PDB file of C-alpha atoms in Angstrom:
ATOM      1  CA  MET A   1       0.000   0.000   0.000  1.00  0.00           C
ATOM      2  CA  VAL A   2       2.822   2.380   0.921  1.00  0.00           C
ATOM      3  CA  LYS A   3       4.665   1.577  -2.328  1.00  0.00           C
ATOM      4  CA  LEU A   4       1.496   2.225  -4.310  1.00  0.00           C
ATOM      5  CA  ILE A   5       1.020   5.607  -2.650  1.00  0.00           C
ATOM      6  CA  LEU A   6       4.665   6.511  -3.357  1.00  0.00           C
ATOM      7  CA  LYS A   7       4.283   5.541  -7.022  1.00  0.00           C
ATOM      8  CA  ILE A   8       1.144   7.656  -7.324  1.00  0.00           C
ATOM      9  CA  LYS A   9       2.942  10.635  -5.756  1.00  0.00           C
ATOM     10  CA  GLN A  10       5.894  10.174  -8.122  1.00  0.00           C
ATOM     11  CA  ARG A  11       3.593  10.083 -11.128  1.00  0.00           C
ATOM     12  CA  ILE A  12       1.756  13.192  -9.950  1.00  0.00           C
ATOM     13  CA  ALA A  13       5.075  14.969  -9.374  1.00  0.00           C
ATOM     14  CA  SER A  14       6.275  13.868 -12.804  1.00  0.00           C
ATOM     15  CA  ALA A  15       3.052  15.067 -14.445  1.00  0.00           C
ATOM     16  CA  ASP A  16       3.273  18.427 -12.629  1.00  0.00           C
ATOM     17  CA  PHE A  17       6.899  18.807 -13.755  1.00  0.00           C
ATOM     18  CA  LYS A  18       6.010  18.081 -17.376  1.00  0.00           C
ATOM     19  CA  LEU A  19       3.089  20.524 -17.221  1.00  0.00           C
ATOM     20  CA  GLU A  20       5.281  23.228 -15.694  1.00  0.00           C
ATOM     21  CA  THR A  21       7.986  22.635 -18.301  1.00  0.00           C
ATOM     22  CA  LEU A  22       5.431  22.862 -21.105  1.00  0.00           C
ATOM     23  CA  LYS A  23       4.083  26.145 -19.717  1.00  0.00           C
ATOM     24  CA  ARG A  24       7.586  27.600 -19.553  1.00  0.00           C
ATOM     25  CA  ILE A  25       8.346  26.517 -23.119  1.00  0.00           C
ATOM     26  CA  LYS A  26       5.127  28.143 -24.325  1.00  0.00           C
ATOM     27  CA  HIS A  27       6.027  31.294 -22.418  1.00  0.00           C
ATOM     28  CA  SER A  28       9.509  31.433 -23.994  1.00  0.00           C
ATOM     29  CA  VAL A  29       8.115  30.822 -27.475  1.00  0.00           C
ATOM     30  CA  LYS A  30       5.511  33.556 -26.988  1.00  0.00           C
ATOM     31  CA  ILE A  31       8.079  36.099 -25.767  1.00  0.00           C
ATOM     32  CA  THR A  32      10.460  35.225 -28.607  1.00  0.00           C
ATOM     33  CA  ILE A  33       7.730  35.688 -31.232  1.00  0.00           C
ATOM     34  CA  GLN A  34       6.726  39.007 -29.652  1.00  0.00           C
ATOM     35  CA  VAL A  35      10.321  40.264 -29.694  1.00  0.00           C
ATOM     36  CA  LEU A  36      10.557  39.196 -33.347  1.00  0.00           C
ATOM     37  CA  GLY A  37       7.340  41.102 -34.051  1.00  0.00           C
ATOM     38  CA  LEU A  38       8.666  44.279 -32.404  1.00  0.00           C
ATOM     39  CA  SER A  39      11.916  43.912 -34.352  1.00  0.00           C
ATOM     40  CA  LEU A  40      10.029  43.656 -37.655  1.00  0.00           C
ATOM     41  CA  ILE A  41       7.860  46.665 -36.775  1.00  0.00           C
ATOM     42  CA  THR A  42      10.984  48.651 -35.887  1.00  0.00           C
ATOM     43  CA  PHE A  43      12.603  47.672 -39.190  1.00  0.00           C
ATOM     44  CA  VAL A  44       9.573  48.974 -41.096  1.00  0.00           C
ATOM     45  CA  LEU A  45       9.654  52.148 -38.982  1.00  0.00           C
ATOM     46  CA  LEU A  46      13.362  52.588 -39.768  1.00  0.00           C
ATOM     47  CA  ALA A  47      12.721  52.208 -43.507  1.00  0.00           C
ATOM     48  CA  PHE A  48       9.879  54.731 -43.283  1.00  0.00           C
ATOM     49  CA  PHE A  49      11.985  57.293 -41.404  1.00  0.00           C
ATOM     50  CA  ILE A  50      14.868  56.904 -43.862  1.00  0.00           C
ATOM     51  CA  ALA A  51      12.479  57.408 -46.786  1.00  0.00           C
ATOM     52  CA  ILE A  52      11.047  60.579 -45.187  1.00  0.00           C
ATOM     53  CA  PHE A  53      14.092  62.166 -43.516  1.00  0.00           C
ATOM     54  CA  GLY A  54      17.007  60.619 -45.384  1.00  0.00           C
ATOM     55  CA  GLU A  55      19.456  57.944 -44.247  1.00  0.00           C
ATOM     56  CA  SER A  56      21.446  60.015 -41.746  1.00  0.00           C
ATOM     57  CA  LEU A  57      18.580  61.636 -39.811  1.00  0.00           C
ATOM     58  CA  GLY A  58      16.180  58.725 -40.278  1.00  0.00           C
ATOM     59  CA  SER A  59      18.690  56.225 -38.884  1.00  0.00           C
ATOM     60  CA  MET A  60      19.517  58.481 -35.947  1.00  0.00           C
ATOM     61  CA  LEU A  61      15.843  58.927 -35.012  1.00  0.00           C
ATOM     62  CA  VAL A  62      15.430  55.149 -34.716  1.00  0.00           C
ATOM     63  CA  CYS A  63      18.884  53.729 -33.906  1.00  0.00           C
ATOM     64  CA  LYS A  64      19.629  56.260 -31.155  1.00  0.00           C
ATOM     65  CA  ASN A  65      16.105  56.312 -29.765  1.00  0.00           C
ATOM     66  CA  PRO A  66      15.875  54.298 -26.481  1.00  0.00           C
ATOM     67  CA  PHE A  67      12.314  53.262 -27.361  1.00  0.00           C
ATOM     68  CA  THR A  68      13.344  51.586 -30.620  1.00  0.00           C
ATOM     69  CA  SER A  69      17.121  50.993 -30.702  1.00  0.00           C
ATOM     70  CA  GLY A  70      16.869  47.743 -28.732  1.00  0.00           C
ATOM     71  CA  PHE A  71      14.745  46.195 -31.471  1.00  0.00           C
ATOM     72  CA  VAL A  72      16.849  47.243 -34.458  1.00  0.00           C
ATOM     73  CA  HIS A  73      18.773  44.379 -36.083  1.00  0.00           C
ATOM     74  CA  PHE A  74      20.614  44.994 -39.353  1.00  0.00           C
ATOM     75  CA  GLU A  75      21.676  41.383 -39.884  1.00  0.00           C
ATOM     76  CA  ILE A  76      19.710  38.123 -39.796  1.00  0.00           C
ATOM     77  CA  GLU A  77      22.475  36.469 -37.754  1.00  0.00           C
ATOM     78  CA  HIS A  78      22.293  39.252 -35.153  1.00  0.00           C
ATOM     79  CA  LEU A  79      18.522  38.902 -34.867  1.00  0.00           C
ATOM     80  CA  PHE A  80      18.616  35.094 -34.756  1.00  0.00           C
ATOM     81  CA  TYR A  81      21.308  35.026 -32.046  1.00  0.00           C
ATOM     82  CA  ASN A  82      19.405  37.462 -29.837  1.00  0.00           C
ATOM     83  CA  LEU A  83      16.102  35.639 -30.332  1.00  0.00           C
ATOM     84  CA  LEU A  84      17.797  32.378 -29.381  1.00  0.00           C
ATOM     85  CA  LEU A  85      19.097  33.953 -26.152  1.00  0.00           C
ATOM     86  CA  ILE A  86      15.661  35.403 -25.386  1.00  0.00           C
ATOM     87  CA  PHE A  87      14.093  31.966 -25.819  1.00  0.00           C
ATOM     88  CA  LEU A  88      16.720  30.145 -23.714  1.00  0.00           C
ATOM     89  CA  PHE A  89      16.823  32.603 -20.832  1.00  0.00           C
ATOM     90  CA  THR A  90      13.143  33.378 -20.434  1.00  0.00           C
ATOM     91  CA  PHE A  91      12.720  29.644 -19.817  1.00  0.00           C
ATOM     92  CA  PRO A  92      14.404  29.385 -16.339  1.00  0.00           C
ATOM     93  CA  LYS A  93      12.068  29.794 -13.366  1.00  0.00           C
ATOM     94  CA  GLN A  94      13.755  32.971 -12.149  1.00  0.00           C
ATOM     95  CA  ASN A  95      12.881  34.688 -15.455  1.00  0.00           C
ATOM     96  CA  THR A  96       9.404  33.326 -16.217  1.00  0.00           C
ATOM     97  CA  HIS A  97       7.682  36.366 -14.693  1.00  0.00           C
ATOM     98  CA  TYR A  98       9.030  38.610 -17.447  1.00  0.00           C
ATOM     99  CA  ASP A  99       6.445  39.322 -20.124  1.00  0.00           C
ATOM    100  CA  ILE A 100       6.945  41.405 -23.262  1.00  0.00           C
ATOM    101  CA  GLN A 101       5.888  44.606 -21.494  1.00  0.00           C
ATOM    102  CA  LYS A 102       8.539  44.198 -18.796  1.00  0.00           C
ATOM    103  CA  LEU A 103      11.211  43.251 -21.346  1.00  0.00           C
ATOM    104  CA  PHE A 104      10.314  46.313 -23.405  1.00  0.00           C
ATOM    105  CA  TRP A 105      10.839  48.648 -20.452  1.00  0.00           C
ATOM    106  CA  ILE A 106      14.027  46.871 -19.371  1.00  0.00           C
ATOM    107  CA  THR A 107      15.350  47.278 -22.912  1.00  0.00           C
ATOM    108  CA  PHE A 108      14.353  50.950 -22.848  1.00  0.00           C
ATOM    109  CA  ILE A 109      16.076  51.558 -19.491  1.00  0.00           C
ATOM    110  CA  ILE A 110      19.295  49.874 -20.638  1.00  0.00           C
ATOM    111  CA  SER A 111      19.312  51.891 -23.872  1.00  0.00           C
ATOM    112  CA  PHE A 112      18.482  55.112 -22.007  1.00  0.00           C
ATOM    113  CA  ILE A 113      21.378  54.634 -19.568  1.00  0.00           C
ATOM    114  CA  TYR A 114      23.713  53.959 -22.487  1.00  0.00           C
ATOM    115  CA  LEU A 115      22.493  56.912 -24.578  1.00  0.00           C
ATOM    116  CA  PRO A 116      24.705  59.670 -23.026  1.00  0.00           C
ATOM    117  CA  ILE A 117      27.817  57.540 -23.635  1.00  0.00           C
ATOM    118  CA  CYS A 118      26.751  57.128 -27.252  1.00  0.00           C
ATOM    119  CA  LEU A 119      25.935  60.828 -27.782  1.00  0.00           C
ATOM    120  CA  LEU A 120      29.307  61.846 -26.359  1.00  0.00           C
ATOM    121  CA  GLY A 121      30.958  59.720 -29.008  1.00  0.00           C
ATOM    122  CA  LEU A 122      32.807  57.615 -26.447  1.00  0.00           C
ATOM    123  CA  THR A 123      31.684  54.358 -28.015  1.00  0.00           C
ATOM    124  CA  HIS A 124      29.678  52.882 -30.854  1.00  0.00           C
ATOM    125  CA  TYR A 125      25.919  53.399 -30.692  1.00  0.00           C
ATOM    126  CA  SER A 126      23.941  50.356 -29.630  1.00  0.00           C
ATOM    127  CA  ILE A 127      21.308  48.449 -31.577  1.00  0.00           C
ATOM    128  CA  GLY A 128      19.695  45.125 -30.753  1.00  0.00           C
ATOM    129  CA  ILE A 129      18.311  43.559 -27.602  1.00  0.00           C
ATOM    130  CA  SER A 130      21.598  42.016 -26.433  1.00  0.00           C
ATOM    131  CA  GLY A 131      21.694  44.209 -23.308  1.00  0.00           C
ATOM    132  CA  THR A 132      18.420  42.641 -22.184  1.00  0.00           C
ATOM    133  CA  CYS A 133      19.784  39.199 -23.077  1.00  0.00           C
ATOM    134  CA  TYR A 134      22.721  39.810 -20.731  1.00  0.00           C
ATOM    135  CA  PHE A 135      20.249  40.962 -18.077  1.00  0.00           C
ATOM    136  CA  LEU A 136      18.402  37.630 -18.287  1.00  0.00           C
ATOM    137  CA  ILE A 137      21.621  35.596 -18.469  1.00  0.00           C
ATOM    138  CA  THR A 138      22.947  37.364 -15.374  1.00  0.00           C
ATOM    139  CA  ARG A 139      19.820  36.552 -13.399  1.00  0.00           C
ATOM    140  CA  TYR A 140      20.183  32.887 -14.362  1.00  0.00           C
ATOM    141  CA  ALA A 141      23.929  32.697 -13.698  1.00  0.00           C
ATOM    142  CA  PHE A 142      23.832  34.545 -10.372  1.00  0.00           C
ATOM    143  CA  SER A 143      20.756  32.849  -8.942  1.00  0.00           C
ATOM    144  CA  ASN A 144      21.269  30.296  -6.192  1.00  0.00           C
ATOM    145  CA  SER A 145      19.053  27.673  -7.796  1.00  0.00           C
ATOM    146  CA  GLY A 146      20.371  24.323  -8.963  1.00  0.00           C
ATOM    147  CA  SER A 147      23.220  22.112  -7.831  1.00  0.00           C
ATOM    148  CA  SER A 148      26.678  23.345  -6.820  1.00  0.00           C
ATOM    149  CA  ILE A 149      28.081  21.989 -10.082  1.00  0.00           C
ATOM    150  CA  LYS A 150      25.480  23.932 -12.091  1.00  0.00           C
ATOM    151  CA  GLN A 151      26.282  27.112 -10.178  1.00  0.00           C
ATOM    152  CA  PHE A 152      30.037  26.617 -10.648  1.00  0.00           C
ATOM    153  CA  LEU A 153      29.669  26.004 -14.386  1.00  0.00           C
ATOM    154  CA  SER A 154      27.316  28.971 -14.758  1.00  0.00           C
ATOM    155  CA  PHE A 155      29.686  31.316 -12.948  1.00  0.00           C
ATOM    156  CA  SER A 156      32.689  29.999 -14.886  1.00  0.00           C
ATOM    157  CA  LEU A 157      31.120  30.264 -18.343  1.00  0.00           C
ATOM    158  CA  PHE A 158      29.574  33.632 -17.600  1.00  0.00           C
ATOM    159  CA  GLY A 159      32.846  34.906 -16.141  1.00  0.00           C
ATOM    160  CA  LEU A 160      34.721  33.876 -19.285  1.00  0.00           C
ATOM    161  CA  THR A 161      32.076  35.581 -21.408  1.00  0.00           C
ATOM    162  CA  LEU A 162      32.429  38.848 -19.475  1.00  0.00           C
ATOM    163  CA  LEU A 163      36.221  38.607 -19.663  1.00  0.00           C
ATOM    164  CA  GLY A 164      35.965  38.250 -23.435  1.00  0.00           C
ATOM    165  CA  GLU A 165      33.635  41.252 -23.558  1.00  0.00           C
ATOM    166  CA  TYR A 166      36.087  43.344 -21.511  1.00  0.00           C
ATOM    167  CA  ILE A 167      39.080  42.365 -23.653  1.00  0.00           C
ATOM    168  CA  ARG A 168      37.246  43.208 -26.870  1.00  0.00           C
ATOM    169  CA  MET A 169      35.985  46.474 -25.382  1.00  0.00           C
ATOM    170  CA  LYS A 170      39.538  47.514 -24.451  1.00  0.00           C
ATOM    171  CA  ASN A 171      40.865  46.484 -27.863  1.00  0.00           C
ATOM    172  CA  THR A 172      41.697  49.551 -29.928  1.00  0.00           C
ATOM    173  CA  THR A 173      40.296  47.879 -33.053  1.00  0.00           C
ATOM    174  CA  ASN A 174      36.647  48.917 -33.498  1.00  0.00           C
ATOM    175  CA  ASP A 175      34.484  45.816 -33.928  1.00  0.00           C
ATOM    176  CA  ASP A 176      31.257  47.875 -34.186  1.00  0.00           C
ATOM    177  CA  VAL A 177      29.880  46.206 -31.051  1.00  0.00           C
ATOM    178  CA  ALA A 178      28.561  48.284 -28.129  1.00  0.00           C
ATOM    179  CA  HIS A 179      30.100  46.141 -25.382  1.00  0.00           C
ATOM    180  CA  GLY A 180      29.209  48.717 -22.744  1.00  0.00           C
ATOM    181  CA  ILE A 181      25.503  48.006 -23.069  1.00  0.00           C
ATOM    182  CA  HIS A 182      26.173  44.343 -22.220  1.00  0.00           C
ATOM    183  CA  PHE A 183      27.745  45.398 -18.921  1.00  0.00           C
ATOM    184  CA  ILE A 184      24.766  47.657 -18.184  1.00  0.00           C
ATOM    185  CA  GLY A 185      22.538  44.608 -18.669  1.00  0.00           C
ATOM    186  CA  VAL A 186      24.738  42.620 -16.275  1.00  0.00           C
ATOM    187  CA  PHE A 187      24.647  45.422 -13.692  1.00  0.00           C
ATOM    188  CA  LEU A 188      20.854  45.698 -13.790  1.00  0.00           C
ATOM    189  CA  GLY A 189      20.541  41.907 -13.650  1.00  0.00           C
ATOM    190  CA  VAL A 190      22.518  41.862 -10.387  1.00  0.00           C
ATOM    191  CA  ILE A 191      20.465  44.768  -9.028  1.00  0.00           C
ATOM    192  CA  SER A 192      17.210  42.956  -9.842  1.00  0.00           C
ATOM    193  CA  LEU A 193      18.375  39.837  -7.998  1.00  0.00           C
ATOM    194  CA  TYR A 194      19.968  41.217  -4.852  1.00  0.00           C
ATOM    195  CA  PHE A 195      18.484  44.704  -4.394  1.00  0.00           C
ATOM    196  CA  HIS A 196      14.987  44.253  -5.786  1.00  0.00           C
ATOM    197  CA  ASP A 197      13.207  45.139  -2.538  1.00  0.00           C
ATOM    198  CA  LYS A 198      15.225  48.374  -2.196  1.00  0.00           C
ATOM    199  CA  LEU A 199      14.174  49.656  -5.619  1.00  0.00           C
ATOM    200  CA  PRO A 200      11.318  52.184  -6.004  1.00  0.00           C
ATOM    201  CA  LYS A 201       7.947  50.466  -6.309  1.00  0.00           C
ATOM    202  CA  ILE A 202       7.575  51.366  -9.985  1.00  0.00           C
ATOM    203  CA  SER A 203      10.970  49.784 -10.675  1.00  0.00           C
ATOM    204  CA  GLN A 204      10.025  46.673  -8.700  1.00  0.00           C
ATOM    205  CA  LYS A 205       7.073  46.149 -11.052  1.00  0.00           C
ATOM    206  CA  ILE A 206       9.477  46.134 -14.022  1.00  0.00           C
ATOM    207  CA  PHE A 207      12.434  44.225 -12.579  1.00  0.00           C
TER     208      PHE A 207
END
């Protein structure tokens, strides 16, 4: 009788796990499609602005605008890579509460913080949602969930990634990548994990 009860509990737990996993996959797919949709809309908006105002002004109004710059992708590979990261890192439990509205405002905040650096000409202007991707990756890597081995591997891989970012950022050769916005995403990811309750209430609703 006891063994039967244990088997039933295991099956229920297994069914709940599968259901939860399916829900998270659906959530990640939905978010990824929504980000793709916003990227396509932004591309059309960029083309429209260029047609009306010319390439220089039209590009500036979209590519340096915090509301739109995070969804501009000039290359298919750039878009695909970012969409893949969005899908993978909205799947973990610690990131499942982020919907498209929250990701939009996080992307805006990251771009807005980076904007003065861009306008001063200190670095390349930023396009794409990679800053938000680093935000989500940071939350996953720095969370305390999972086994010690998982945490060690996450810290190690993420640390190597950040080291690579820093080396390329310090390299005098311009690779046309706004590495600084990645570090802003990392910084806000840490803030959202460890200082969430100390943030203003409006920020808590976003992060």
